MMTF fields as JSON, N, C-alpha, C and O atoms, coordinates in Angstrom:
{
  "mmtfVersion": "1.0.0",
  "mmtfProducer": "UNKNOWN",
  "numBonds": 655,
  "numAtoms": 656,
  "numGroups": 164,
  "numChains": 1,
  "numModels": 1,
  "chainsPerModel": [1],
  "groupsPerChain": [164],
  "chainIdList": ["A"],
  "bondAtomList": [4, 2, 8, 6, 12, 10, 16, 14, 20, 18, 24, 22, 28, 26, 32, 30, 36, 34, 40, 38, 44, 42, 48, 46, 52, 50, 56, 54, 60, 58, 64, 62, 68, 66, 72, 70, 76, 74, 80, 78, 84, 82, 88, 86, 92, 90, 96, 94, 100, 98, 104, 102, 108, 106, 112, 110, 116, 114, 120, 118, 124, 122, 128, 126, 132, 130, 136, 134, 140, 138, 144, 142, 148, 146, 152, 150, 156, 154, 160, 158, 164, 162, 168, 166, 172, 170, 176, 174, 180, 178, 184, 182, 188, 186, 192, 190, 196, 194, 200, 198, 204, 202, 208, 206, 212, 210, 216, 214, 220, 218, 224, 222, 228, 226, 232, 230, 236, 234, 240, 238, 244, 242, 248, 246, 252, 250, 256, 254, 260, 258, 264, 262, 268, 266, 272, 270, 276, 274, 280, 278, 284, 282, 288, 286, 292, 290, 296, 294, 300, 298, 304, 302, 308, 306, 312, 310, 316, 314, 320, 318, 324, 322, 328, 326, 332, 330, 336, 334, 340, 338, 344, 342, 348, 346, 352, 350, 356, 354, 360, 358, 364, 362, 368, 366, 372, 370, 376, 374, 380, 378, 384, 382, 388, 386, 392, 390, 396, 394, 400, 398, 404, 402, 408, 406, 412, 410, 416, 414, 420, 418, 424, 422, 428, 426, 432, 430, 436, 434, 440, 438, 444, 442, 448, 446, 452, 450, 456, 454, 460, 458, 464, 462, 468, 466, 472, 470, 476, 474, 480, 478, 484, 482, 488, 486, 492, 490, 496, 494, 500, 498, 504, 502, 508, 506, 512, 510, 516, 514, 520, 518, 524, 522, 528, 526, 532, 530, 536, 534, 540, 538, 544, 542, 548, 546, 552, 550, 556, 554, 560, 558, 564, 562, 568, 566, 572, 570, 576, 574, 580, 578, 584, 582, 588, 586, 592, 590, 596, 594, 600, 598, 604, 602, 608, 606, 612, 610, 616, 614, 620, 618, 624, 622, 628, 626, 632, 630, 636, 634, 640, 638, 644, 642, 648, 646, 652, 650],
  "bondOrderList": [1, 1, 1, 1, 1, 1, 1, 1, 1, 1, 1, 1, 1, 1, 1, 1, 1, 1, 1, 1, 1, 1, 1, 1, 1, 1, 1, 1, 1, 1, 1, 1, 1, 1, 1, 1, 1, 1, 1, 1, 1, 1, 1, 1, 1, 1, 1, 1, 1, 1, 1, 1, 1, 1, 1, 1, 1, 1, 1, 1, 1, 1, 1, 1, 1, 1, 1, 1, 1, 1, 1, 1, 1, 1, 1, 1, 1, 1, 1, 1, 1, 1, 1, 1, 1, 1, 1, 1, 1, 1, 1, 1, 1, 1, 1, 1, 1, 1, 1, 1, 1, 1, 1, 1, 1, 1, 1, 1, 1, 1, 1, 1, 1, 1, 1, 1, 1, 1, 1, 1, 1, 1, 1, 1, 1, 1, 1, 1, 1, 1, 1, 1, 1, 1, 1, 1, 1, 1, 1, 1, 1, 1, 1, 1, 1, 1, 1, 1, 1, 1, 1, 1, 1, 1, 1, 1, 1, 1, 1, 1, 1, 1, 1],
  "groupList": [{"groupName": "UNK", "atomNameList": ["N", "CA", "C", "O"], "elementList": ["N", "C", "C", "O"], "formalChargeList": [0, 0, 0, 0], "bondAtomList": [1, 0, 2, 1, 3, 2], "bondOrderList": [1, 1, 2], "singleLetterCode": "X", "chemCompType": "L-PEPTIDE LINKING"}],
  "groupTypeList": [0, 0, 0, 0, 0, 0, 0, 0, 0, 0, 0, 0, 0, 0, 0, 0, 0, 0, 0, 0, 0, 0, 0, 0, 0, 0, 0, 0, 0, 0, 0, 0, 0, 0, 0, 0, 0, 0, 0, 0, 0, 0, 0, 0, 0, 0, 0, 0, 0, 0, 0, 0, 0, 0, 0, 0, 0, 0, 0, 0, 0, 0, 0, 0, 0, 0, 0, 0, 0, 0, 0, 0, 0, 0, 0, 0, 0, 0, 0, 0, 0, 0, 0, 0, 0, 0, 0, 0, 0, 0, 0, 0, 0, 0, 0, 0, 0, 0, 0, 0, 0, 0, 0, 0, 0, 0, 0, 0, 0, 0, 0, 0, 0, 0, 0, 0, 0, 0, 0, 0, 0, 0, 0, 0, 0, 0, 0, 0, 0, 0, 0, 0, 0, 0, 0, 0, 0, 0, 0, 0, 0, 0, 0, 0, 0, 0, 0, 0, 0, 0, 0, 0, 0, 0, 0, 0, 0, 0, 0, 0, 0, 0, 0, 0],
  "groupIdList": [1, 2, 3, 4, 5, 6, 7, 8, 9, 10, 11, 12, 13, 14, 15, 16, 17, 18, 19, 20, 21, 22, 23, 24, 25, 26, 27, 28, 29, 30, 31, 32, 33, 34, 35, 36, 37, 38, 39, 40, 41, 42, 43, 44, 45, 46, 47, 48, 49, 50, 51, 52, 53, 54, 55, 56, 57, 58, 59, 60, 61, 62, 63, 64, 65, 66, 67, 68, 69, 70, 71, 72, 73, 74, 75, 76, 77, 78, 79, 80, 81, 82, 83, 84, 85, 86, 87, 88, 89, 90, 91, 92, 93, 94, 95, 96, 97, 98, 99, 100, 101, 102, 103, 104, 105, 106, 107, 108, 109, 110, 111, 112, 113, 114, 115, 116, 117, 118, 119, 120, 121, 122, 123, 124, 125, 126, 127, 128, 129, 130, 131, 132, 133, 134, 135, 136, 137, 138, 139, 140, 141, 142, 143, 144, 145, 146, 147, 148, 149, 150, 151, 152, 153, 154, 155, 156, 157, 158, 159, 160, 161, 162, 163, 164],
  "secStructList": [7, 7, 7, 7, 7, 7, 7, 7, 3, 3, 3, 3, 7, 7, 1, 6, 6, 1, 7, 1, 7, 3, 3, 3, 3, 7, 1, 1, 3, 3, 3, 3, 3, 1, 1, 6, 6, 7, 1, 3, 3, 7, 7, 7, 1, 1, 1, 7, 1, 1, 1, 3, 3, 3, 3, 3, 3, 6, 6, 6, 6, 3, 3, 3, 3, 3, 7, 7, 7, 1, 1, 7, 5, 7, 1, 6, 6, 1, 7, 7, 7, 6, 6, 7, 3, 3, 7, 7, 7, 6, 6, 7, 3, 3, 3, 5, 1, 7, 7, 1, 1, 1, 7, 1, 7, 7, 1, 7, 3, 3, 3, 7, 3, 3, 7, 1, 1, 1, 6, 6, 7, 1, 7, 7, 7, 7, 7, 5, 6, 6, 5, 7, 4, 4, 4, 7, 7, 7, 7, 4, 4, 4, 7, 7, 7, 7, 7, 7, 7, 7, 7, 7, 7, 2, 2, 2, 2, 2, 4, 4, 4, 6, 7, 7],
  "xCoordList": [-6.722, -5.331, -4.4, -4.687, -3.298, -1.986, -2.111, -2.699, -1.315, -0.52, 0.581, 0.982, 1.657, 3.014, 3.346, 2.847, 4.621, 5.881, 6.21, 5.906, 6.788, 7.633, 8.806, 9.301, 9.642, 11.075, 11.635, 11.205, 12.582, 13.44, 14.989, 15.75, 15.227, 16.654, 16.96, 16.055, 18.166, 18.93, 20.08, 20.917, 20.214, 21.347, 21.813, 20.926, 23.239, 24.132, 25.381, 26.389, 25.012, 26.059, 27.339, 27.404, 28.233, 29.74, 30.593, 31.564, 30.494, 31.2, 32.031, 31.572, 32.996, 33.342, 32.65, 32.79, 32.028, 30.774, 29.901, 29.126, 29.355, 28.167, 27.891, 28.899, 26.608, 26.697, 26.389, 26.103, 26.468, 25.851, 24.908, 24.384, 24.268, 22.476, 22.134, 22.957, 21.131, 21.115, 19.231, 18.25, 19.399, 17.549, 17.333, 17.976, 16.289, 14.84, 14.572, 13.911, 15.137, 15.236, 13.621, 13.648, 12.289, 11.114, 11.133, 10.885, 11.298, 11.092, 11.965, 12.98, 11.353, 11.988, 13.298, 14.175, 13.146, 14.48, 14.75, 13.916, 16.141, 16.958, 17.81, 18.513, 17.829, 18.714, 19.566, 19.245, 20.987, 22.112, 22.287, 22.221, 22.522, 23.253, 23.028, 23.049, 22.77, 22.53, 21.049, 20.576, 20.373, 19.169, 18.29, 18.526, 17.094, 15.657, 15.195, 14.496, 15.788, 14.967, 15.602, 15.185, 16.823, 17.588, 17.167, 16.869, 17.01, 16.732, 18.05, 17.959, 18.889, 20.459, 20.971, 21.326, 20.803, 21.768, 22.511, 22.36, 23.814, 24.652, 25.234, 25.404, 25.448, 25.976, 27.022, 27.341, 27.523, 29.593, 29.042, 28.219, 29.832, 29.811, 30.632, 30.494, 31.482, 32.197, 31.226, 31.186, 30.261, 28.565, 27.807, 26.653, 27.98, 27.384, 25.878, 25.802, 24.856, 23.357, 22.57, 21.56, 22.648, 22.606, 23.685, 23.543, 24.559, 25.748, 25.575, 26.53, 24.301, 24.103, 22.7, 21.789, 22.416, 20.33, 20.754, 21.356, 20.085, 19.831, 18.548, 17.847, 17.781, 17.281, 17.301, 18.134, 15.631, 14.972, 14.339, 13.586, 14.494, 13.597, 12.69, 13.08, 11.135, 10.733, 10.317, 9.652, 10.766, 9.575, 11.057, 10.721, 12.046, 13.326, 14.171, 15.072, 13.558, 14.53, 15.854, 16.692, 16.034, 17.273, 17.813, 16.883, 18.828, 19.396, 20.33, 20.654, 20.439, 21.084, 21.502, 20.862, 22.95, 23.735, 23.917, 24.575, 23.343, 24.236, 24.832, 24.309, 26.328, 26.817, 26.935, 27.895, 25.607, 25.407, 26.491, 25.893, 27.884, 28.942, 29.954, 30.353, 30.453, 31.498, 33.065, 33.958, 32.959, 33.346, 33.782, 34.877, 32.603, 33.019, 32.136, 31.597, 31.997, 31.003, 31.836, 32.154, 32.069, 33.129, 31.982, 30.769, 32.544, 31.964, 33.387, 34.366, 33.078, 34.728, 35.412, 35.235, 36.641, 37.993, 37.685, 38.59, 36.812, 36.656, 35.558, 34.401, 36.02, 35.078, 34.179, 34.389, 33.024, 32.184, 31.809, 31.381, 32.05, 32.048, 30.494, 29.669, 30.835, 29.827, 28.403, 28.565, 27.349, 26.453, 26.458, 25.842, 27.15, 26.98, 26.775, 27.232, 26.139, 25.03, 25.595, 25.507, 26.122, 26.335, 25.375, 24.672, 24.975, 23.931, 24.983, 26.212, 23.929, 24.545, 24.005, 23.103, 25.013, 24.204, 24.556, 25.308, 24.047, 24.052, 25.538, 26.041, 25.985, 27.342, 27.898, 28.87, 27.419, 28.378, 28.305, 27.501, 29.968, 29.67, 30.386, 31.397, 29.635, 29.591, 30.184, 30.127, 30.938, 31.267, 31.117, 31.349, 30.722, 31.077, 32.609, 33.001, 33.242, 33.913, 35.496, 35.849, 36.162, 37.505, 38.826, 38.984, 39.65, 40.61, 41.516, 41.126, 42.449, 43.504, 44.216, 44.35, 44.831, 45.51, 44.872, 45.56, 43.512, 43.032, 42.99, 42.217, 44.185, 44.761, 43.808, 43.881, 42.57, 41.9, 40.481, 40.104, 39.759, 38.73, 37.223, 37.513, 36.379, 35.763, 34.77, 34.411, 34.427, 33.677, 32.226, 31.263, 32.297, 30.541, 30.494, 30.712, 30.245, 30.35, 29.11, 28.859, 28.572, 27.191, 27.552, 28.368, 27.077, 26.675, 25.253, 24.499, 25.358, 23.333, 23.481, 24.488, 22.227, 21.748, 20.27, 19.177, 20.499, 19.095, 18.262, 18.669, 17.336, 16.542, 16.152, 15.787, 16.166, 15.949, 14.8, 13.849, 14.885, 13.58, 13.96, 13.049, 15.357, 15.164, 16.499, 17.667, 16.042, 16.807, 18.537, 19.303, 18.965, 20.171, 20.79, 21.946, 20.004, 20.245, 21.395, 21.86, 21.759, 22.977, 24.247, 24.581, 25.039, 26.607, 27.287, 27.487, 27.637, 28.28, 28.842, 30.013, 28.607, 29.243, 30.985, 31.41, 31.916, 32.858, 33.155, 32.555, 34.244, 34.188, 33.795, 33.707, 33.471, 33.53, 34.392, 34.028, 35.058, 35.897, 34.883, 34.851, 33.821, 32.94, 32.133, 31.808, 31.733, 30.274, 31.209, 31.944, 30.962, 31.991, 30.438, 29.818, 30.327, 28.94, 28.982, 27.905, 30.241, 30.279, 29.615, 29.127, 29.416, 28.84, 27.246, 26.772, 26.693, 25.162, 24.961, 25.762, 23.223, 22.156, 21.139, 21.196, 20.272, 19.224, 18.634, 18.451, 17.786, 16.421, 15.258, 14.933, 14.866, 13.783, 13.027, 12.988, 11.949, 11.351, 11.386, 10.399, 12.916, 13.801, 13.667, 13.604, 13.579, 13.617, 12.291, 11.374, 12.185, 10.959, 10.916, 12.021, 10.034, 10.378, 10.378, 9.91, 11.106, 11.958, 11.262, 10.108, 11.844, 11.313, 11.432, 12.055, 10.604, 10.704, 11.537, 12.163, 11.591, 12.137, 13.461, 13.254, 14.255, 15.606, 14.929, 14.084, 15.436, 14.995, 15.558, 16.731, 14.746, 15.162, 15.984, 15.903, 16.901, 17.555, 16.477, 15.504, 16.591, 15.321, 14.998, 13.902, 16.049, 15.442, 14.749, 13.791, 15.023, 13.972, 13.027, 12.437, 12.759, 11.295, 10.601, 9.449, 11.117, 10.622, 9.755, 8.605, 10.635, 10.043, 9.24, 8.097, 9.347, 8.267, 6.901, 6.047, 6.766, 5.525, 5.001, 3.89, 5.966, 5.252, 5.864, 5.82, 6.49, 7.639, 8.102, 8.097, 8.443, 9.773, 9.776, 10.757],
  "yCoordList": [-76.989, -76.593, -77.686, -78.878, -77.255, -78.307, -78.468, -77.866, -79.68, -80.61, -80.5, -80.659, -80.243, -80.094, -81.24, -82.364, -80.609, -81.695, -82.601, -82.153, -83.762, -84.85, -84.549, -84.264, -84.528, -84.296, -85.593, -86.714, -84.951, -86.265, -86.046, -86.997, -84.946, -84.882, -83.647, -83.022, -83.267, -82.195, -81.733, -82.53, -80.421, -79.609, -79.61, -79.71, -79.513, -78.997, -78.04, -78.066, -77.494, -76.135, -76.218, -76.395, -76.139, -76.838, -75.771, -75.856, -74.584, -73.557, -72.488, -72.167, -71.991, -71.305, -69.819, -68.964, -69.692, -68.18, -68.408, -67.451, -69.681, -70.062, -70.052, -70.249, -69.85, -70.455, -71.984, -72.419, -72.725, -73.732, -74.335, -74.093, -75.357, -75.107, -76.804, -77.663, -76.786, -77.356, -77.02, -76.606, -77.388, -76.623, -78.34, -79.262, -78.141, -79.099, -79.268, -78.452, -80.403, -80.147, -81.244, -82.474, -80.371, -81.282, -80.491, -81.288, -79.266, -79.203, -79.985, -80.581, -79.939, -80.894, -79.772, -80.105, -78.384, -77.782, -76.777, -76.357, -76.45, -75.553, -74.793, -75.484, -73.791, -72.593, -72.407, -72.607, -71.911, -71.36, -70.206, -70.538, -68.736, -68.053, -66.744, -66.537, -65.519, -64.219, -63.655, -62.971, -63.919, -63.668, -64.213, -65.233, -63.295, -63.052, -65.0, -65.72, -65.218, -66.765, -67.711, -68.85, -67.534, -68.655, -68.913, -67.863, -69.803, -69.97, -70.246, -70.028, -70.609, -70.051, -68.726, -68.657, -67.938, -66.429, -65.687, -65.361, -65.367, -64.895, -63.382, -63.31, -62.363, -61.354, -61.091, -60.252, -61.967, -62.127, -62.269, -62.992, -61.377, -61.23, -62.525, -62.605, -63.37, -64.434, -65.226, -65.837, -65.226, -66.173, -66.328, -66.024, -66.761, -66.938, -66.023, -65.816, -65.543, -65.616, -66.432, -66.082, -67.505, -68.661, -69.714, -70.534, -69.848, -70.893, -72.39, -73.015, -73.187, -73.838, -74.536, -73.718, -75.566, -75.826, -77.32, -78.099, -77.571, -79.032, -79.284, -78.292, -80.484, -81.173, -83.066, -83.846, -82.964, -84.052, -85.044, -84.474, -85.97, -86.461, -87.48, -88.647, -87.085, -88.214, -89.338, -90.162, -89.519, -90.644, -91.74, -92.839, -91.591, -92.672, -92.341, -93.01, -91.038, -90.807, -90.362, -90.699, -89.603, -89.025, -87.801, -86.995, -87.302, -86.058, -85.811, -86.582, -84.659, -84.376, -82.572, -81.797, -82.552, -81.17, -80.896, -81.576, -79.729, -78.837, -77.654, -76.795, -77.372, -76.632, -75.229, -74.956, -74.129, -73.088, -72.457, -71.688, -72.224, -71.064, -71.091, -72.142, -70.071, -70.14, -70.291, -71.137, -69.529, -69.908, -71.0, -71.283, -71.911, -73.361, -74.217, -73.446, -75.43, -75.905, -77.292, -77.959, -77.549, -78.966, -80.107, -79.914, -81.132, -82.264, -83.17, -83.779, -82.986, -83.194, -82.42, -81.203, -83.196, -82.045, -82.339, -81.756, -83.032, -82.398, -81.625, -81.983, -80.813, -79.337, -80.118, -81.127, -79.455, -80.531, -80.006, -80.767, -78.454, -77.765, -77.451, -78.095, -75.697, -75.205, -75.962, -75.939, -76.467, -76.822, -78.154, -78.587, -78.943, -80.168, -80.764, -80.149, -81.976, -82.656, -83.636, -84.692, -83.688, -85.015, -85.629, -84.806, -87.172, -87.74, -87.368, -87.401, -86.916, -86.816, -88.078, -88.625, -88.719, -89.748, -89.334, -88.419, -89.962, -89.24, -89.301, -90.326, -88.193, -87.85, -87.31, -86.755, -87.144, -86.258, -84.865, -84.383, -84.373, -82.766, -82.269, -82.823, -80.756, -79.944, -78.875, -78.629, -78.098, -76.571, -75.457, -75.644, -74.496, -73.398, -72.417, -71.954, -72.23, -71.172, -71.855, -71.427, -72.816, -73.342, -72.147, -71.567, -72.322, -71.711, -72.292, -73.449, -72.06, -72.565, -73.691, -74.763, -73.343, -74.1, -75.389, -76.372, -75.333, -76.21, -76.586, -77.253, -75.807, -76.049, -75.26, -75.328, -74.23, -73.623, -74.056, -74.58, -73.621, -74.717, -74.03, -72.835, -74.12, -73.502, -72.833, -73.198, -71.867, -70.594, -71.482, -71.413, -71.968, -72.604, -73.714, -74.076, -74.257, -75.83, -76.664, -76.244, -77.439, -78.287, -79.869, -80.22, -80.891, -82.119, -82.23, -81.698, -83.519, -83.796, -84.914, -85.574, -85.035, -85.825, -86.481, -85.948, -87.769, -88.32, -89.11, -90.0, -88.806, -90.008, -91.269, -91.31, -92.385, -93.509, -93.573, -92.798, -94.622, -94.461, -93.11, -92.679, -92.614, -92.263, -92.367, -92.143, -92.749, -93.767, -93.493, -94.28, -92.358, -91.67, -91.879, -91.57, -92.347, -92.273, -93.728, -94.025, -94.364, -95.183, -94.737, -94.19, -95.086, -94.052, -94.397, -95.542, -93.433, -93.565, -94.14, -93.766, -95.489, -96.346, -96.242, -95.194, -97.46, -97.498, -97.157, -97.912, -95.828, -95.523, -96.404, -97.582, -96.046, -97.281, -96.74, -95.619, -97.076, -96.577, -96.61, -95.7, -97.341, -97.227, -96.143, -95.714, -95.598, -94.608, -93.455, -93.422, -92.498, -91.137, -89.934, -89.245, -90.104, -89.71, -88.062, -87.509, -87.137, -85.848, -85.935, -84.876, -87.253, -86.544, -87.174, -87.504, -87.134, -87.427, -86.344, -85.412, -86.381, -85.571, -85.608, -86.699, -84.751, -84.562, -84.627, -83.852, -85.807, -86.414, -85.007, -84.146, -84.997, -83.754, -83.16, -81.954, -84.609, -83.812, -83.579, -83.459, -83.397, -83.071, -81.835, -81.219, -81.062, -79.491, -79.289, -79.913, -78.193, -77.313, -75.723, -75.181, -75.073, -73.593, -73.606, -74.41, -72.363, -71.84, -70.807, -70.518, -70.27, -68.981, -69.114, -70.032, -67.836, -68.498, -67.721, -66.722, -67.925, -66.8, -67.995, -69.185, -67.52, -68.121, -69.421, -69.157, -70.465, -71.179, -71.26, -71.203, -71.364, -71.339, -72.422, -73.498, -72.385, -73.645, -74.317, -73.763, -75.728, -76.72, -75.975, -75.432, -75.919, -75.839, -74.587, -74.51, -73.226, -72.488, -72.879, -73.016, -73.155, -73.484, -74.529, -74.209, -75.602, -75.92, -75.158, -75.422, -74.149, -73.192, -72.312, -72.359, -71.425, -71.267, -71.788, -71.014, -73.03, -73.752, -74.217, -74.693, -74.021, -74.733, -75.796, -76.076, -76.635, -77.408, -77.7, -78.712, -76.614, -76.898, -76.013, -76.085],
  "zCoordList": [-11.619, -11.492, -12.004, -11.894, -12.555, -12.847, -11.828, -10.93, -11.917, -10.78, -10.765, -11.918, -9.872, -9.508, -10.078, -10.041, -10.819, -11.799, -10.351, -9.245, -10.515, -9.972, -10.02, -11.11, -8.739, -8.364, -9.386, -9.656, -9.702, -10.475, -9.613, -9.435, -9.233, -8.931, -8.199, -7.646, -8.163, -7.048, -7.694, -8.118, -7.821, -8.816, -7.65, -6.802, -7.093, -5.964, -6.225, -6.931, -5.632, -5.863, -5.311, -4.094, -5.872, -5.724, -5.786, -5.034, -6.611, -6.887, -6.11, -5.014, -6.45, -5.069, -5.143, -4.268, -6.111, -5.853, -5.645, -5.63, -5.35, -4.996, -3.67, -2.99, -2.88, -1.711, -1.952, -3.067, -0.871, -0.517, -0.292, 0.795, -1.16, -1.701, -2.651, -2.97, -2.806, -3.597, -4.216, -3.599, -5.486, -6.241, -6.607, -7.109, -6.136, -6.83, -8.341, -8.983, -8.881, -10.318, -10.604, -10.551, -10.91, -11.597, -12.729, -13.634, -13.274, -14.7, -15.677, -15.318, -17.378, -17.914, -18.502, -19.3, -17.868, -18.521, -17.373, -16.571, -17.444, -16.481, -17.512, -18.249, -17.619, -18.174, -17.127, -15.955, -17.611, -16.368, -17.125, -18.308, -16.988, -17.352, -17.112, -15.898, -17.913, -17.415, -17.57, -16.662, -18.632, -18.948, -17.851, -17.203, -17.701, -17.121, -17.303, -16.59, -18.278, -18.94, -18.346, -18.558, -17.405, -16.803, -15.614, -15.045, -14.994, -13.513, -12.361, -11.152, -12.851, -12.018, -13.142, -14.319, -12.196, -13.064, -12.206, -11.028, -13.489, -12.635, -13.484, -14.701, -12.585, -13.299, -13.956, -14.8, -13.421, -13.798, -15.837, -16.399, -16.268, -17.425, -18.758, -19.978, -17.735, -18.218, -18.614, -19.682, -17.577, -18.234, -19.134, -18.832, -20.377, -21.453, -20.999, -19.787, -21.74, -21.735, -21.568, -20.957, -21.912, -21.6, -21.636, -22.543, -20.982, -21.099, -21.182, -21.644, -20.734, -20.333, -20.63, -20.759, -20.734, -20.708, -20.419, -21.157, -18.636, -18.484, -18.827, -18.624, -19.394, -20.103, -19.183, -18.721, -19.399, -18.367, -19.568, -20.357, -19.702, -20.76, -20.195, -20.191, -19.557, -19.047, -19.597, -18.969, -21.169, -21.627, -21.231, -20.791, -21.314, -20.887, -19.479, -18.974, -18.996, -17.833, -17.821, -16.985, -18.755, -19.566, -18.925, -18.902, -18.417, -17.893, -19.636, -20.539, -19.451, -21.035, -20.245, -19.534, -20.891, -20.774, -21.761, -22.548, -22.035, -23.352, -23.21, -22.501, -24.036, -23.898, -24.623, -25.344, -24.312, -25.567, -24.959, -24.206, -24.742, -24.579, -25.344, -25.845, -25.524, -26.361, -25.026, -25.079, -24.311, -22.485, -22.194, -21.706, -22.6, -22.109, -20.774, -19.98, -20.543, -20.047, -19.928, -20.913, -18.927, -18.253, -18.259, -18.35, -18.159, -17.713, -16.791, -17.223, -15.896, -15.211, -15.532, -15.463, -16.087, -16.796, -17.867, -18.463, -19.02, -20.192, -21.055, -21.272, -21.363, -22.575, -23.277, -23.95, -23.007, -23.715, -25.224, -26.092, -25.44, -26.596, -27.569, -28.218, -27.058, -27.933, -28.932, -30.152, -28.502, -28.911, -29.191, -30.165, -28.37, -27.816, -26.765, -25.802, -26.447, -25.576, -24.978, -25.605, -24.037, -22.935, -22.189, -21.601, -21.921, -21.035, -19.913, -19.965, -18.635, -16.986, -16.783, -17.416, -15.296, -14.362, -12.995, -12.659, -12.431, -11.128, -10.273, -9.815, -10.206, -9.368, -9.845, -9.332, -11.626, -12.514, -11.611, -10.813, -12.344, -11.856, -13.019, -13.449, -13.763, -14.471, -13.746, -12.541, -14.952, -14.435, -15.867, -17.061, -15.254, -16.257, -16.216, -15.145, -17.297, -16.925, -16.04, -14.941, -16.715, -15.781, -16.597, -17.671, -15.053, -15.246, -16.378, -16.532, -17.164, -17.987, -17.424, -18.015, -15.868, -15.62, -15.007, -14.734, -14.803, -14.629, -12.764, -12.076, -12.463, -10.429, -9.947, -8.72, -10.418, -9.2, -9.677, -10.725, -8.443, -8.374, -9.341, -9.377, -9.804, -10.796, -9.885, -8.766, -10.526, -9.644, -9.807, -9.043, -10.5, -10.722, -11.146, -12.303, -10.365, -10.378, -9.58, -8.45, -9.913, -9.932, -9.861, -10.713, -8.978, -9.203, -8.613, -7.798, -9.757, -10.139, -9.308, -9.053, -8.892, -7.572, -8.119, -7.93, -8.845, -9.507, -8.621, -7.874, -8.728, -7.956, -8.469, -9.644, -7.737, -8.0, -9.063, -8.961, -10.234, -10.985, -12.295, -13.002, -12.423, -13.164, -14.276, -13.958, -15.604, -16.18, -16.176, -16.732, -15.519, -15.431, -13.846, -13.556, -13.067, -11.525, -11.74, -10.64, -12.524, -12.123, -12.498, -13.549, -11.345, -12.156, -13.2, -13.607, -13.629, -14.829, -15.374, -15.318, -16.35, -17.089, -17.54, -18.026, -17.314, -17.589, -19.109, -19.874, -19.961, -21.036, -22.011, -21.665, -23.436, -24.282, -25.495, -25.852, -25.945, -27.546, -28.135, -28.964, -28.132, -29.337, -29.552, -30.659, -28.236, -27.871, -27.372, -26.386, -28.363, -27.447, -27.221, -28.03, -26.106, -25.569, -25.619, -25.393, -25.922, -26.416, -27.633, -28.027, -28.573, -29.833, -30.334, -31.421, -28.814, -28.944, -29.289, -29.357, -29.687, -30.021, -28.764, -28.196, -28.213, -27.32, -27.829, -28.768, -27.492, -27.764, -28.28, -27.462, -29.41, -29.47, -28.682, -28.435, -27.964, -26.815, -25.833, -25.108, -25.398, -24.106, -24.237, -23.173, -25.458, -25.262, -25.048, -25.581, -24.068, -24.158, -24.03, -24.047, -23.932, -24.426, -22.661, -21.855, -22.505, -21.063, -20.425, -20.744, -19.605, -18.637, -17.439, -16.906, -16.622, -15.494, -14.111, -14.464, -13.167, -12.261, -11.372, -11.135, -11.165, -10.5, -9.214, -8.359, -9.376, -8.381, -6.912, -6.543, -6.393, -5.034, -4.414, -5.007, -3.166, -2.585, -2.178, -1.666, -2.406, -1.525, -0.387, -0.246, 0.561, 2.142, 2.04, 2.809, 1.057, 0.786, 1.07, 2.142, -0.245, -1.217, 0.058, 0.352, 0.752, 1.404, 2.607, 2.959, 3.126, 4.166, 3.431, 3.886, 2.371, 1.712, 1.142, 0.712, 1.165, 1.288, 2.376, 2.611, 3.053, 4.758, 4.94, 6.138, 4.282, 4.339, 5.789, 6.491, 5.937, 6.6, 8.227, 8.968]
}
């Protein structure tokens, strides 16, 4: 038998359509969006098909966001834009889907929770003029092919294994 992936981190659900939760992030990819292939899905039609793909890179410990929507995909208050890649560190929070005015609070909204040991778990570096980290590239073998059934909240999945 495989051996169960290694926890690296904790998606937390922040959103105001969300409940209150947080998923067990060990794969090296997470889909957000409407399709069968996402593991957070949501029906609301504002949701890209896939809006979203977090990305684990274990050979450096890399969290990586990309933004497949045309919708839109926050990193704080700024758009990170259609088919581009931000490094996360731990405390960042992401949203899909912000209002215009920016004053109400985003229906779907996420902060990542890294665990120690993984090369993203320190917070987020003071800006640099030099490095504008909207216009990285994701490491190649950060992607992997997807699937997969909606993940459960930890304290689930925990009571579902006996956990808990």
């Amino acid at each position: 038998p495989i051996a169960a992936m290694q926890r690296w981190g904790f998606l937390n659900l922040r959103g105001t359509a969300d409940e209150e939760g947080s998923i067990d992030l060990a794969e090296d990819q997470l889909l957000i969006g409407r399709t069968s292939k996402c593991k957070i899905r949501y029906a609301d039609t504002t949701v890209s098909s896939v809006h979203a793909k977090l990305s684990f890179a274990r050979e450096t410990g890399e969290v990586w966001l990309e933004d497949c929507s045309v919708n839109g995909t926050w990193l704080g208050a700024r758009r990170i834009g259609k088919g581009k890649v931000v490094r996360l560190h731990d405390g960042d929070i992401f949203s899909l889907l912000r209002s215009d005015s920016g004053s109400t609070p985003p229906q779907y909204s996420y902060s990542i929770e890294l665990l120690a040991g993984s090369g993203s778990a320190a917070p987020r570096p003071a800006p640099n003029d030099e490095e504008d980290v909207f216009s990285q590239s994701l490491p190649p073998r950060a992607y992997s092919a997807g699937g997969g059934t909606p993940r459960q909240p930890a304290a689930a999945a925990a009571t579902a294994a006996g956990d808990g």
